[in-house]
Short mmCIF file of C-alpha atoms in Angstrom, two decimals:
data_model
loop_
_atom_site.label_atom_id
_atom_site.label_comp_id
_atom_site.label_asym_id
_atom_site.label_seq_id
_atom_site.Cartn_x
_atom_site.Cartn_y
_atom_site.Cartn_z
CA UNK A 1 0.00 0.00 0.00
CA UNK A 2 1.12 3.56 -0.93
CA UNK A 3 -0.35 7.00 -0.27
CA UNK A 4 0.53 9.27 -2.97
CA UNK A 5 1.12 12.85 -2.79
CA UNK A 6 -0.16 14.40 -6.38
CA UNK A 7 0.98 18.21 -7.25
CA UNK A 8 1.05 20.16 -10.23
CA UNK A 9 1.82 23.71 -11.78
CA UNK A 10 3.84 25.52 -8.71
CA UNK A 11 5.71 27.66 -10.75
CA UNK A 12 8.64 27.80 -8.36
CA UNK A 13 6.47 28.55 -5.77
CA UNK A 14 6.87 26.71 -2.39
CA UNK A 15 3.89 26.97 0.71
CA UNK A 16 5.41 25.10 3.67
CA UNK A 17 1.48 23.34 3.58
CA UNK A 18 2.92 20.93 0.44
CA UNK A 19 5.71 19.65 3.55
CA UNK A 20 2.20 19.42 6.20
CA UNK A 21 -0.22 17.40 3.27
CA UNK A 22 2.10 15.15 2.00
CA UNK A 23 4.04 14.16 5.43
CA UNK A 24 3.53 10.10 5.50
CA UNK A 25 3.27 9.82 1.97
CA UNK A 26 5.42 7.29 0.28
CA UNK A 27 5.81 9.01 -3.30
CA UNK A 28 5.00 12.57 -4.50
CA UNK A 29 4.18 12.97 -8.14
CA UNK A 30 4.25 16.08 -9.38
CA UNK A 31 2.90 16.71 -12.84
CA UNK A 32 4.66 19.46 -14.32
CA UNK A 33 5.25 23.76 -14.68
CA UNK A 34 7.61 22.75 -11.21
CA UNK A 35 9.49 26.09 -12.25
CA UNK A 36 13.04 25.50 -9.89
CA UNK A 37 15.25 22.69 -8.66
CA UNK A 38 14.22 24.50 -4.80
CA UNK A 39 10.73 22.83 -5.49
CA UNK A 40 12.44 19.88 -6.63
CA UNK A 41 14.90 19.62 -3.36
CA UNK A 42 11.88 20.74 -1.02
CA UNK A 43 9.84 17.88 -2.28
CA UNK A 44 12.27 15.22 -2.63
CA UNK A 45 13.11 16.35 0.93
CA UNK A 46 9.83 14.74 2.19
CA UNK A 47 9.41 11.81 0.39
CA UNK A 48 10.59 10.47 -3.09
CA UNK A 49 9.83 12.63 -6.16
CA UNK A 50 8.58 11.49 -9.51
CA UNK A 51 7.77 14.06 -11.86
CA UNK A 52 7.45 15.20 -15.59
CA UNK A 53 8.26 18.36 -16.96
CA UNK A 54 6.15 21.36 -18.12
CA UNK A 55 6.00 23.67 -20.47
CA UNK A 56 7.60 26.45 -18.40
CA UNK A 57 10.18 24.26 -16.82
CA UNK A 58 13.90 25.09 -18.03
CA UNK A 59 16.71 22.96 -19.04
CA UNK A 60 17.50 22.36 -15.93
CA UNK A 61 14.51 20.59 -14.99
CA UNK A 62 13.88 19.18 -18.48
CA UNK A 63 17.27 17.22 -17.50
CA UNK A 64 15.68 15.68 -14.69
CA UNK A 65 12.84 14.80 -15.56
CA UNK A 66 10.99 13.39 -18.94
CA UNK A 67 7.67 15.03 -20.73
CA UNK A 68 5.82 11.63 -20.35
CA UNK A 69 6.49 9.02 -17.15
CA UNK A 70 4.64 5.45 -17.24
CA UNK A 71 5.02 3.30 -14.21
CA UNK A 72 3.56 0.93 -12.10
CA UNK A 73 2.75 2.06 -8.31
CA UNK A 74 1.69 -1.17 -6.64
CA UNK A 75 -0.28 -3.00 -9.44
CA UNK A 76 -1.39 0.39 -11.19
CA UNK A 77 -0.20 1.26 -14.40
CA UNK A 78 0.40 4.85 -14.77
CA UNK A 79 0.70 7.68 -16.95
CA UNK A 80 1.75 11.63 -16.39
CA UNK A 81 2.39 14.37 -18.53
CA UNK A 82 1.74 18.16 -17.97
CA UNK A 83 -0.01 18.88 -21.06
CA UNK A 84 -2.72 15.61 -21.31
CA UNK A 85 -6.07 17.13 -21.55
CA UNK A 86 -8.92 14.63 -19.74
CA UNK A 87 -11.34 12.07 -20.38
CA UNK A 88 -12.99 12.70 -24.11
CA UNK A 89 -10.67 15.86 -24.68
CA UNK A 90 -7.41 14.39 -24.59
CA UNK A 91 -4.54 16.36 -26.28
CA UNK A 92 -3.30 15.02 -29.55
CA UNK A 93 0.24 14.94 -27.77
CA UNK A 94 -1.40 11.73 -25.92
CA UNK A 95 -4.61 10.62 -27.41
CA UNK A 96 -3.30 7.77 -29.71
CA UNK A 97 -1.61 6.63 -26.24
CA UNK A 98 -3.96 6.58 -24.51
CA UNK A 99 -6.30 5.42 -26.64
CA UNK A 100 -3.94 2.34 -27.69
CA UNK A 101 -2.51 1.39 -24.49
CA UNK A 102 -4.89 2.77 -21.56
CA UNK A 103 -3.42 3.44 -18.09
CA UNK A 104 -5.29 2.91 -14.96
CA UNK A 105 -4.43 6.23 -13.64
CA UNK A 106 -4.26 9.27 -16.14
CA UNK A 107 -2.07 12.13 -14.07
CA UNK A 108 -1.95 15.22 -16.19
CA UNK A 109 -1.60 19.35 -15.07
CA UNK A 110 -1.06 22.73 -17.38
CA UNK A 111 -4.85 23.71 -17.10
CA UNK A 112 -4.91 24.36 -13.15
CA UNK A 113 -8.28 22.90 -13.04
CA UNK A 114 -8.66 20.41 -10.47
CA UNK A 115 -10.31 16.99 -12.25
CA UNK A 116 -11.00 13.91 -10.87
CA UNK A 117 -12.80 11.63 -13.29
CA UNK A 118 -13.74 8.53 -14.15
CA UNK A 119 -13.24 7.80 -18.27
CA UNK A 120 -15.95 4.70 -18.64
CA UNK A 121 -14.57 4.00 -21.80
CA UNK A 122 -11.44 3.60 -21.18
CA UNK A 123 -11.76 2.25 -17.82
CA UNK A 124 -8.98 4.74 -16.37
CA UNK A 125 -8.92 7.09 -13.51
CA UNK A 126 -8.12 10.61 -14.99
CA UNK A 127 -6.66 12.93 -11.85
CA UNK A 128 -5.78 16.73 -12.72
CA UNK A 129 -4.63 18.02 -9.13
CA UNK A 130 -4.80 21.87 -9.91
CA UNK A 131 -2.47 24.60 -9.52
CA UNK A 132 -0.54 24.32 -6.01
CA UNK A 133 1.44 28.00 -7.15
CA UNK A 134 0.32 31.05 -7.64
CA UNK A 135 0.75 32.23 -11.11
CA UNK A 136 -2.34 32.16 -13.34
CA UNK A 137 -6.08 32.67 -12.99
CA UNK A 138 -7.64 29.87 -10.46
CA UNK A 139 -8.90 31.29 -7.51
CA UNK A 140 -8.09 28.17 -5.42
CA UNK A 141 -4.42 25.89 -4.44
CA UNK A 142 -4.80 22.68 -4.56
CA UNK A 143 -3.27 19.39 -3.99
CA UNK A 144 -4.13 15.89 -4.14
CA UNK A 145 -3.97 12.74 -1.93
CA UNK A 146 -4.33 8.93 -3.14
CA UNK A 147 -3.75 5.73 -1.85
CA UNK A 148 -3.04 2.98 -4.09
CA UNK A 149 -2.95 -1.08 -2.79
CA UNK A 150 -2.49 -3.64 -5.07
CA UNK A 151 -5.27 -2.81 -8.04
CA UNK A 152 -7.60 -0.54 -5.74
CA UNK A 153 -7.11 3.53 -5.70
CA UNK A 154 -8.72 5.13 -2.91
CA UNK A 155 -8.70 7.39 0.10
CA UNK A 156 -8.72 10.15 -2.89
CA UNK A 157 -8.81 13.49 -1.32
CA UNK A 158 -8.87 17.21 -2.41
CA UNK A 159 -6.83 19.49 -0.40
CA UNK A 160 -7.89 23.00 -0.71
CA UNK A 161 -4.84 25.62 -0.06
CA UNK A 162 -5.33 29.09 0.67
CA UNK A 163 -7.18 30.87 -1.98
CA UNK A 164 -4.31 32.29 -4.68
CA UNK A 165 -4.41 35.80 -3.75
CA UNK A 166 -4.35 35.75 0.12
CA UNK A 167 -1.70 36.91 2.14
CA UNK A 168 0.85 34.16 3.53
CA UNK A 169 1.95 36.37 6.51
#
């Protein structure tokens, strides 16, 4: 069994909350725009660190890490990449993919719209955990929390951050 720490689009932005949420996970996957190797070292500093590049991430980070990471965590076959789109608007970057070789679990960022969904189709959990930094329009930080055990996902929860535009004092 494995909780799993999901994080997207912080822009080289660190909140001491990511350290709080994602104490006793066993992984942190962060899917994409990370924006500096501080986020890098401050999340690889709680757990381990899997992650994919974005479209704002430098050389630097492009070095580290690729633009698409399959895996298996536990008996779950999984895919991330920033850019991926969601379940019946995937981006043509992934679609064929997807659509040939379907993932259980579908991690994707970019749009900083929190999704969790369900694709019936494809039988594949689609996560988006929204923006955790504070460049761009949402009005809400988030984060997300899984557990994964053998071929079950659950425990899936939403963790709301302060709002984008409030004071950190």
């Amino acid at each position: 069994m494995k909780r799993i720490g999901i994080i997207s689009d912080t822009h080289s932005y660190w909140d001491d909350k990511y350290a709080h949420y994602f104490e006793g996970c066993d992984e942190i996957w962060h899917a994409g725009d990370i924006g500096s190797l501080e986020i890098v070292d401050r999340l690889s500093s709680i757990c381990p660190l899997r992650a994919v590049c974005g479209n704002i991430d430098g050389g630097d980070i492009r070095r580290l890490y690729p633009e698409l990471l399959r895996f298996k965590c536990e008996e779950i076959d999984v895919l991330m990449k920033h850019i991926g789109g969601y379940p019946g608007h995937y981006d043509t970057s992934i679609r064929h993919r997807i659509y040939s070789s379907p993932p259980k679990l579908f991690i994707s960022g970019h749009s900083h719209i929190l999704k969790v969904q369900y694709d019936k189709s494809l039988h594949l959990l689609h996560i988006n955990p929204g923006a955790a930094g504070i460049q761009g329009w949402q009005k809400e930080r988030t984060l997300v929390r899984l557990t994964i055990d053998g071929i079950q996902m659950r425990d899936c929860e939403v963790v709301t951050l302060l709002p984008r535009y409030a004071s950190i004092d």
